[in-house]
mmCIF file of C-alpha atoms in Angstrom:
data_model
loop_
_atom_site.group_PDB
_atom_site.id
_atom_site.type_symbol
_atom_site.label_atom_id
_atom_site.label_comp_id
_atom_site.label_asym_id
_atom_site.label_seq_id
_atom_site.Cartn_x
_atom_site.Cartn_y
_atom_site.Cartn_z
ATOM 1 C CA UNK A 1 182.428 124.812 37.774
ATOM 2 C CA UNK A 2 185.905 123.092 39.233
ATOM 3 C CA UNK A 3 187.249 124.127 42.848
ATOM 4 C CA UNK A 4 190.165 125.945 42.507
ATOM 5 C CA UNK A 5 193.137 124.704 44.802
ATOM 6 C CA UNK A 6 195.745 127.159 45.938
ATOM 7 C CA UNK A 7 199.685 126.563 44.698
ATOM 8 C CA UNK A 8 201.361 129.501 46.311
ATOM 9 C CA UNK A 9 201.062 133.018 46.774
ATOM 10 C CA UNK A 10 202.715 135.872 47.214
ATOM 11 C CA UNK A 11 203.103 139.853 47.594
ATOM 12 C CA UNK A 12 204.381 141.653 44.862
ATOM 13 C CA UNK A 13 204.508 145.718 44.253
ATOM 14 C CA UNK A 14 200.537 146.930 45.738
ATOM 15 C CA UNK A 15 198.588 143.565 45.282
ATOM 16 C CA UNK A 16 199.766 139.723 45.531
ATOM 17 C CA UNK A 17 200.175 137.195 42.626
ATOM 18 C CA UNK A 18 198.345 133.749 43.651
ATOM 19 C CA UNK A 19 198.474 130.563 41.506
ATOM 20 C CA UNK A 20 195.961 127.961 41.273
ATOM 21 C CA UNK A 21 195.197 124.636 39.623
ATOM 22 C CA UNK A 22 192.047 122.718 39.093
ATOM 23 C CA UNK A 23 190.141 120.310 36.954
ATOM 24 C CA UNK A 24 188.975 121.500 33.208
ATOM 25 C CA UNK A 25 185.704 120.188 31.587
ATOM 26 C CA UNK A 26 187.729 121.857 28.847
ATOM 27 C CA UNK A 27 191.083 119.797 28.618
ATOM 28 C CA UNK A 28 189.543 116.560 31.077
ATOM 29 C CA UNK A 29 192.676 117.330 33.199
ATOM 30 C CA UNK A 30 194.319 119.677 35.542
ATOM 31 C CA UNK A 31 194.754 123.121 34.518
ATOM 32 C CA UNK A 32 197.055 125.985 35.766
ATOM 33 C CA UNK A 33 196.773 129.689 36.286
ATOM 34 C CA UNK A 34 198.403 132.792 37.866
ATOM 35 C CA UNK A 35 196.159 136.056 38.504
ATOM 36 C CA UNK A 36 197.586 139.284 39.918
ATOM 37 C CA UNK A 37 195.131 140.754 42.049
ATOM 38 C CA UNK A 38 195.572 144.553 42.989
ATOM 39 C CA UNK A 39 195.071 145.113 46.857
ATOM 40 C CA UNK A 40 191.221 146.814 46.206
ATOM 41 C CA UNK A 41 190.501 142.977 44.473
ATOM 42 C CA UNK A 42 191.966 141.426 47.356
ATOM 43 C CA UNK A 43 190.006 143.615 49.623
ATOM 44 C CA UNK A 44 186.911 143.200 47.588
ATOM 45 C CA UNK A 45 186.429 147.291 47.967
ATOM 46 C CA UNK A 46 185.828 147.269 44.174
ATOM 47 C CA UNK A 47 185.965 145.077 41.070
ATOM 48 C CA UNK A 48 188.823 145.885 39.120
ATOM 49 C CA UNK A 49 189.348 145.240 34.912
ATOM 50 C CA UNK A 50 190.818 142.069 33.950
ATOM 51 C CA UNK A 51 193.118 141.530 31.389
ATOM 52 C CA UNK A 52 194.776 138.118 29.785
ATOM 53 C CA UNK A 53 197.885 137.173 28.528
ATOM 54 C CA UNK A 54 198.012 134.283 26.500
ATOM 55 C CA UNK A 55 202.256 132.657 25.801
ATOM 56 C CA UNK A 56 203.832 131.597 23.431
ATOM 57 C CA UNK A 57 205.134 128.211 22.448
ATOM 58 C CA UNK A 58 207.001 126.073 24.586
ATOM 59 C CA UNK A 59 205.896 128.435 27.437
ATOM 60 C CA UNK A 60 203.909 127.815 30.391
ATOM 61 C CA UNK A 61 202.019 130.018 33.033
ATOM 62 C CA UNK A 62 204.854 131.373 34.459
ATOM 63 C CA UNK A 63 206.902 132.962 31.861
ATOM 64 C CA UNK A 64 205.070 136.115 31.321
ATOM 65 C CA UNK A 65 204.383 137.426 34.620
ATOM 66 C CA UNK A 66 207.779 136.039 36.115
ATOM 67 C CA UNK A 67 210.192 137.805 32.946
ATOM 68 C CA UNK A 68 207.706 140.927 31.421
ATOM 69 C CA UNK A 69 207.869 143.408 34.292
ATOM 70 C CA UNK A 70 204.297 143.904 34.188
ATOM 71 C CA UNK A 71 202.942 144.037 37.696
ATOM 72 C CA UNK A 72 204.312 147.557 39.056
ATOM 73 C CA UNK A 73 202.472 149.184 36.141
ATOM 74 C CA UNK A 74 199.322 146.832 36.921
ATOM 75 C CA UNK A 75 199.628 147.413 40.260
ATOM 76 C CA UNK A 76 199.462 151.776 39.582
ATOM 77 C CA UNK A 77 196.593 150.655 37.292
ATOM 78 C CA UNK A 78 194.455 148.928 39.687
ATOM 79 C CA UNK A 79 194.227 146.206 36.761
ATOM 80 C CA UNK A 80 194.222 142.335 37.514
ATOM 81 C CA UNK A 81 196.294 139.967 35.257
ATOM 82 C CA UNK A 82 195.798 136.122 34.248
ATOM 83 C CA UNK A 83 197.873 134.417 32.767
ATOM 84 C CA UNK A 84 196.687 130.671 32.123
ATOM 85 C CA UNK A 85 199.089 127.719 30.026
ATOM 86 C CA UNK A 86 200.077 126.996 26.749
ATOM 87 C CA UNK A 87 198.273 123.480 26.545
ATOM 88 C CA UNK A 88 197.069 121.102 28.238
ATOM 89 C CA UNK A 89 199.855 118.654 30.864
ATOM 90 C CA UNK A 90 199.891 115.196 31.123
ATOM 91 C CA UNK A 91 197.060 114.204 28.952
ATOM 92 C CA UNK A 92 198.490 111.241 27.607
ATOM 93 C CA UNK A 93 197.595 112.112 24.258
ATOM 94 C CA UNK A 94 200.523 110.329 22.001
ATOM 95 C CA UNK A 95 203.411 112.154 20.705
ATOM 96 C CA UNK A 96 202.168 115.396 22.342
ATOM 97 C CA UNK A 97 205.568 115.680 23.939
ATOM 98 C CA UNK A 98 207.410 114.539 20.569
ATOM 99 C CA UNK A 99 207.912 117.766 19.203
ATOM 100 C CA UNK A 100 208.201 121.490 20.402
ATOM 101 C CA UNK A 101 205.921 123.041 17.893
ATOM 102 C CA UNK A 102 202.550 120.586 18.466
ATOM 103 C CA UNK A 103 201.295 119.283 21.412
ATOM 104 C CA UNK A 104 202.675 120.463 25.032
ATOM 105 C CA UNK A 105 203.294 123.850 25.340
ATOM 106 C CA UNK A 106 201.982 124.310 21.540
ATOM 107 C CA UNK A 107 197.989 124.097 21.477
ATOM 108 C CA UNK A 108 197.459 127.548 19.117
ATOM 109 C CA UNK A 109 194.409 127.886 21.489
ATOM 110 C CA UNK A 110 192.356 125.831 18.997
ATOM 111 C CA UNK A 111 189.587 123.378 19.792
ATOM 112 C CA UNK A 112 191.159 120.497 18.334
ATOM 113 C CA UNK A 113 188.881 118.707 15.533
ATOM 114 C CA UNK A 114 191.140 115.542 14.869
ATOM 115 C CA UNK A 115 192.608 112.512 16.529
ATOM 116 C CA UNK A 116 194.302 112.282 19.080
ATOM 117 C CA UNK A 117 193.510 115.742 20.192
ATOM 118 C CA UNK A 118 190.348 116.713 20.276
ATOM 119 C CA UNK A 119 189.097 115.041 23.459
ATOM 120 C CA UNK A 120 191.712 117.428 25.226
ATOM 121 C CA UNK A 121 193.113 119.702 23.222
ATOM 122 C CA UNK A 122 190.220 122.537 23.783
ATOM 123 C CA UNK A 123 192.174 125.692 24.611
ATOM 124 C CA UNK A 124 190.479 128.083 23.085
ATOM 125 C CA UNK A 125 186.831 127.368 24.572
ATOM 126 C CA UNK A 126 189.042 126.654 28.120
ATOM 127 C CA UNK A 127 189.992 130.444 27.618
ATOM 128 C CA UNK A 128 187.280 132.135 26.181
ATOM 129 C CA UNK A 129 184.791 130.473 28.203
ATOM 130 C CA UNK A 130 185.498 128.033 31.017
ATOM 131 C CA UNK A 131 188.911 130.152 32.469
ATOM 132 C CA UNK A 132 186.799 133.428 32.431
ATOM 133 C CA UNK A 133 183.997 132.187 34.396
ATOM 134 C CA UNK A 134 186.332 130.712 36.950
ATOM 135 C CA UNK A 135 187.586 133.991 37.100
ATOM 136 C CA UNK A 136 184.288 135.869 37.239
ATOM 137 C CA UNK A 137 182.800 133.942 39.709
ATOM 138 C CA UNK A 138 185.996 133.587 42.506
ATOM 139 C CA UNK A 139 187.746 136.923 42.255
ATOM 140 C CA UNK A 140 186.361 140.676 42.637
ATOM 141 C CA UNK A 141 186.609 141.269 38.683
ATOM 142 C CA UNK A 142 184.788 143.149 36.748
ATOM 143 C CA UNK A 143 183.312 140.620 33.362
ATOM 144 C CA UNK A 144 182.421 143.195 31.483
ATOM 145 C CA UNK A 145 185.503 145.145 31.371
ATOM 146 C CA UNK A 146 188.100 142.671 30.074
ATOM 147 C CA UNK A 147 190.858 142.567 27.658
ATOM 148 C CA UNK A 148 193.708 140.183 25.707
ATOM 149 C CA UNK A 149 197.353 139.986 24.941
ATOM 150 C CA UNK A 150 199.897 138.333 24.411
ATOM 151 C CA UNK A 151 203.254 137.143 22.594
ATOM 152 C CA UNK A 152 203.464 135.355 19.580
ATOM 153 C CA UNK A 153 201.294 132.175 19.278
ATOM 154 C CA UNK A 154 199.803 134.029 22.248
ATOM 155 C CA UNK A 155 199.710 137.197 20.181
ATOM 156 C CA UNK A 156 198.163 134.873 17.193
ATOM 157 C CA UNK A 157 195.636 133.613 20.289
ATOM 158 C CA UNK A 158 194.862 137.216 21.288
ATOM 159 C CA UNK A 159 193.824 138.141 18.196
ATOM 160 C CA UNK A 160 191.614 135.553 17.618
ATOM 161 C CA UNK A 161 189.716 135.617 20.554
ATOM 162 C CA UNK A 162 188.947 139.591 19.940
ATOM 163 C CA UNK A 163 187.648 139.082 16.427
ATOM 164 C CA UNK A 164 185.962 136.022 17.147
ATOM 165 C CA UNK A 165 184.115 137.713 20.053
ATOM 166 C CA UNK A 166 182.803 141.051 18.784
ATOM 167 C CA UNK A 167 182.525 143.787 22.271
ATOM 168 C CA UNK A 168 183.940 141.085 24.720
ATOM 169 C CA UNK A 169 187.598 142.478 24.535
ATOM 170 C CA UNK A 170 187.626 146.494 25.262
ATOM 171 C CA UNK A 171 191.220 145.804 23.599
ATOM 172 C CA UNK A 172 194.001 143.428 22.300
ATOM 173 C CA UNK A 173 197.301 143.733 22.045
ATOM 174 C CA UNK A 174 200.497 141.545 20.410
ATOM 175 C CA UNK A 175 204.341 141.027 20.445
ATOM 176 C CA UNK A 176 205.451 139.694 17.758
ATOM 177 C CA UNK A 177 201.878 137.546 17.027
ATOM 178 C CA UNK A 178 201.964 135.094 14.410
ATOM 179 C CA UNK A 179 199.604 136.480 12.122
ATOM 180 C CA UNK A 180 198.319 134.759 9.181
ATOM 181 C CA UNK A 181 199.018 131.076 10.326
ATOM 182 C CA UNK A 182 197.339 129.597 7.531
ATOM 183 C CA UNK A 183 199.979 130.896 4.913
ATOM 184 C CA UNK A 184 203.429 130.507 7.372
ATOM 185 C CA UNK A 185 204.707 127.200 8.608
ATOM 186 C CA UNK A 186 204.187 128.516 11.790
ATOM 187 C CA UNK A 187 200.210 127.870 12.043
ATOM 188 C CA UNK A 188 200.230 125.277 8.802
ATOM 189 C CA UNK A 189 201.329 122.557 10.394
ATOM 190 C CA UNK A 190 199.485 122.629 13.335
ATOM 191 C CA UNK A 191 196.309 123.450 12.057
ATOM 192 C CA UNK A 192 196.674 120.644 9.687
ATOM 193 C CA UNK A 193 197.379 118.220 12.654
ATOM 194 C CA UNK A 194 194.556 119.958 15.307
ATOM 195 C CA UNK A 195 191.979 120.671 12.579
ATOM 196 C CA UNK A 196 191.599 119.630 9.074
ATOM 197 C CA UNK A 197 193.418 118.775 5.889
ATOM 198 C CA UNK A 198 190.601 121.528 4.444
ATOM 199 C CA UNK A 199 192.016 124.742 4.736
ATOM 200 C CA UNK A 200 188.798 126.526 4.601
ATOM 201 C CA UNK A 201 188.095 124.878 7.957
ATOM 202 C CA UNK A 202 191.294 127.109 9.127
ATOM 203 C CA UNK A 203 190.133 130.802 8.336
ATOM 204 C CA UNK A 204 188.549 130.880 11.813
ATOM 205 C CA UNK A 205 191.530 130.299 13.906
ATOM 206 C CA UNK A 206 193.342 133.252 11.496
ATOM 207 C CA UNK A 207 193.733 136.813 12.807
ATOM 208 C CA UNK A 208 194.414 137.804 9.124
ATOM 209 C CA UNK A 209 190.947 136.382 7.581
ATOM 210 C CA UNK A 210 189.038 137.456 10.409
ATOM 211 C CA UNK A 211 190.271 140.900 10.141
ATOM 212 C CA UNK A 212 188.586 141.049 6.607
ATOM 213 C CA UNK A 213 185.700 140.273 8.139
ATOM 214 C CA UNK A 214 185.369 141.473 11.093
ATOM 215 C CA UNK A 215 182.218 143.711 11.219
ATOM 216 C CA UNK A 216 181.658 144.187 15.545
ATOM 217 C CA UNK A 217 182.081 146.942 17.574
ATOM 218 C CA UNK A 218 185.565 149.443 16.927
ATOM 219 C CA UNK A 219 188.152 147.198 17.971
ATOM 220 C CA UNK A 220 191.328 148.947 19.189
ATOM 221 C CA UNK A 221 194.202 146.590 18.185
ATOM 222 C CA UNK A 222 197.950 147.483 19.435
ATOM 223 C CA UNK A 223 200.927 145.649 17.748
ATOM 224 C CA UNK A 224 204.445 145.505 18.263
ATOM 225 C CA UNK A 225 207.086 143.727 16.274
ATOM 226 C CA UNK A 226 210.678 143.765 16.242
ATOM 227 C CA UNK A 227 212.916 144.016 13.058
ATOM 228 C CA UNK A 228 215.503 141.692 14.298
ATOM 229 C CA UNK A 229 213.657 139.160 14.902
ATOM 230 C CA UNK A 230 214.464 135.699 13.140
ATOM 231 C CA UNK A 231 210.649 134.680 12.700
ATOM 232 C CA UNK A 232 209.439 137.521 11.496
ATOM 233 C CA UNK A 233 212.748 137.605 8.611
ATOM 234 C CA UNK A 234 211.524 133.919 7.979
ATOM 235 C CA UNK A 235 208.273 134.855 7.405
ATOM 236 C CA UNK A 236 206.826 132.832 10.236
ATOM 237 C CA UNK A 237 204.824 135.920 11.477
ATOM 238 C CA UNK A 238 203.634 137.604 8.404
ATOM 239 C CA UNK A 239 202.818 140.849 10.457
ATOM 240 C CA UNK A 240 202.246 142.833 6.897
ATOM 241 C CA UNK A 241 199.608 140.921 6.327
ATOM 242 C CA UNK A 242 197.261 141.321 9.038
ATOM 243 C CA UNK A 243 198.468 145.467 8.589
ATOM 244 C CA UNK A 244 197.032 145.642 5.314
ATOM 245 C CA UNK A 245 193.703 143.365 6.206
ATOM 246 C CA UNK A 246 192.490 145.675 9.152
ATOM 247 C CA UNK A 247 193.674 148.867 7.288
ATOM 248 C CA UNK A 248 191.307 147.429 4.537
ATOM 249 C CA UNK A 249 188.422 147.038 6.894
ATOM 250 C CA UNK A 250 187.413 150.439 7.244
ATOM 251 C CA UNK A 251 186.629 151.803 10.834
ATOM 252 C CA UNK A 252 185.859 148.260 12.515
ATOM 253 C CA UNK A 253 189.485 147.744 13.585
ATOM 254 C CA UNK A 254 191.719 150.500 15.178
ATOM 255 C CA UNK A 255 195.023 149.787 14.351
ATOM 256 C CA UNK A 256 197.990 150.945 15.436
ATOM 257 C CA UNK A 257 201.511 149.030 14.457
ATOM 258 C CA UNK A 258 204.986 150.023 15.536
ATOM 259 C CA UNK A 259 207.856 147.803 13.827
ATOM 260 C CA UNK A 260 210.727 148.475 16.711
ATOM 261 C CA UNK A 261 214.552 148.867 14.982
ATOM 262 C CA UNK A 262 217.054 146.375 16.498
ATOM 263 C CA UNK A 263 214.339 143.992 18.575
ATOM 264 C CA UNK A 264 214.118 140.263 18.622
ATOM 265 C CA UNK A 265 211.330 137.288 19.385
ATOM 266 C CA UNK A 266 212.545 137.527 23.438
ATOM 267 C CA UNK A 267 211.142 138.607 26.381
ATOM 268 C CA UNK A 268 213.796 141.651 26.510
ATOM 269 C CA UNK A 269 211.377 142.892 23.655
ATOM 270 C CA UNK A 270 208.452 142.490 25.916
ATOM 271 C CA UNK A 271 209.581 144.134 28.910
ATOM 272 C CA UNK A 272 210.722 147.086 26.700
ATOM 273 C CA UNK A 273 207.067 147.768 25.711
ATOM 274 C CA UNK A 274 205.081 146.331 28.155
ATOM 275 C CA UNK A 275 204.371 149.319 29.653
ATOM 276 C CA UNK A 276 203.015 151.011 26.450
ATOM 277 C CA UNK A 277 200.277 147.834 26.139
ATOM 278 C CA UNK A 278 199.128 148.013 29.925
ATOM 279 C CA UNK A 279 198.995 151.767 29.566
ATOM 280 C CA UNK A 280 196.997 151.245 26.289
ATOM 281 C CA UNK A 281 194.353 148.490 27.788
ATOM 282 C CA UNK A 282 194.333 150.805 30.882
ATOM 283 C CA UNK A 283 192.822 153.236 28.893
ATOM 284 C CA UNK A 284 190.113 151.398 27.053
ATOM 285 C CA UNK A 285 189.262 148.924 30.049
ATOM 286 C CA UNK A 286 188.533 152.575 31.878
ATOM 287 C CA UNK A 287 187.101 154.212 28.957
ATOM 288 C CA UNK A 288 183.040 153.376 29.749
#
């Protein structure tokens, strides 16, 4: 494992937000994170539940906890928060800065299969595996009780990781996720570009196809989605979808799906709900 290095930190609400780089087997470059870590982590007087937030394109590590107003209702919670990037920086992997939707700020939290990306390119092992362990192993966290979120191809992330894990995640949650990526542009293109021209090779980075197949332990799934909101009218999200695939499961996925009247893509959305989701992984991280 890497040695994290310390970027800043600083107090916020009962607990202090610290961010910290380091080198990733995963990405073979630097790598950053921000972790909110309630005053009984900092104290080490208990292990406290961890949950993730994966972003959404073009975003980084900072955009979530900075704009979503989650850490006062963490913070009552006595739950920590990590929030790692979109993709790997600076890996000098051509045209990765070319265009919005692939490369920086864009991964999909695939493991790239194709050239140029696959040497770096790794975000989805870097978060399921290599990010969690750092986190296990250097803060007072409790690895067992651990949950996922997050916002559109962080919501699409999210939901991936749950189904692709059976009893890791206690819960996931999504805003606005991008949900059946092999049928919208949105998920198409990359996968295409990261994976394969073989679209059966694609079913396992799709929240939709896994959810027809998903077989693990109950999985309570919260989504939110916003009726004004331009990607899901273009049908970049396909949120109906993934709806009628775990309502077809049976009892292996607990859904429950609000569509919110007069909400868009932004983070304005997010910090409207946000406390509903931390309340809701509150619940099952405690529920043991």
């Amino acid at each position: 494992m890497s040695t994290l290095e310390l970027v800043s930190k600083n107090r916020c609400f009962k607990g202090e937000v610290h961010k910290y780089s380091h080198a990733s087997a995963s990405t073979k470059g630097k790598m950053t994170f921000n972790i909110f870590l309630p005053d009984v982590a900092l104290s080490k007087a208990e292990k406290v539940p961890v949950l993730y937030f994966l972003s959404g394109l073009t975003c980084n590590e900072d955009n979530m906890i900075t704009k979503a107003g989650a850490l006062p209702y963490l913070s009552d919670e006595k739950v920590a928060l990590v929030t790692p990037d979109t993709s790997p920086r600076d890996s000098g992997v051509p045209g990765e800065d070319g265009d919005w939707e692939l490369g920086l700020g864009a991964s999909f939290y695939v493991d790239a299969t194709r050239e140029p990306w696959r040497h770096n390119y790794n975000m989805y092992s870097y978060v399921q595996n290599e990010l969690q362990q750092l986190i296990n192993e250097n803060f007072s966290v409790d690895g067992l009780r651990v949950s996922v979120f997050g916002h559109s191809m962080g919501g699409h992330g999210a939901l991936v990781l749950s189904m692709r894990n059976p009893g890791h995640y206690k819960s996931v949650s999504a805003f606005a996720p991008i949900c059946h990526p092999s049928r919208s542009e949105w998920g198409r293109k990359q996968f295409a570009a990261y994976l394969s021209d073989d679209e059966r090779e694609w079913s396992k980075y799709d929240a939709t196809e896994l959810a027809k197949v998903y077989d693990g332990p109950v999985l309570p799934v919260l989504i939110d989605q916003g009726d004004a909101d331009q990607f899901y009218s273009t049908k970049q999200l396909l949120t109906s979808h993934f709806v009628v695939a775990a309502e077809s499961n049976g009892r292996c996925i607990a859904l429950q799906s609000n569509m919110r009247p007069g909400y868009d893509h932004s983070y304005w959305f997010i910090q409207t709900f946000i406390k509903d989701h931390i309340a809701f992984h509150a619940k099952n991280l405690k529920n043991i």
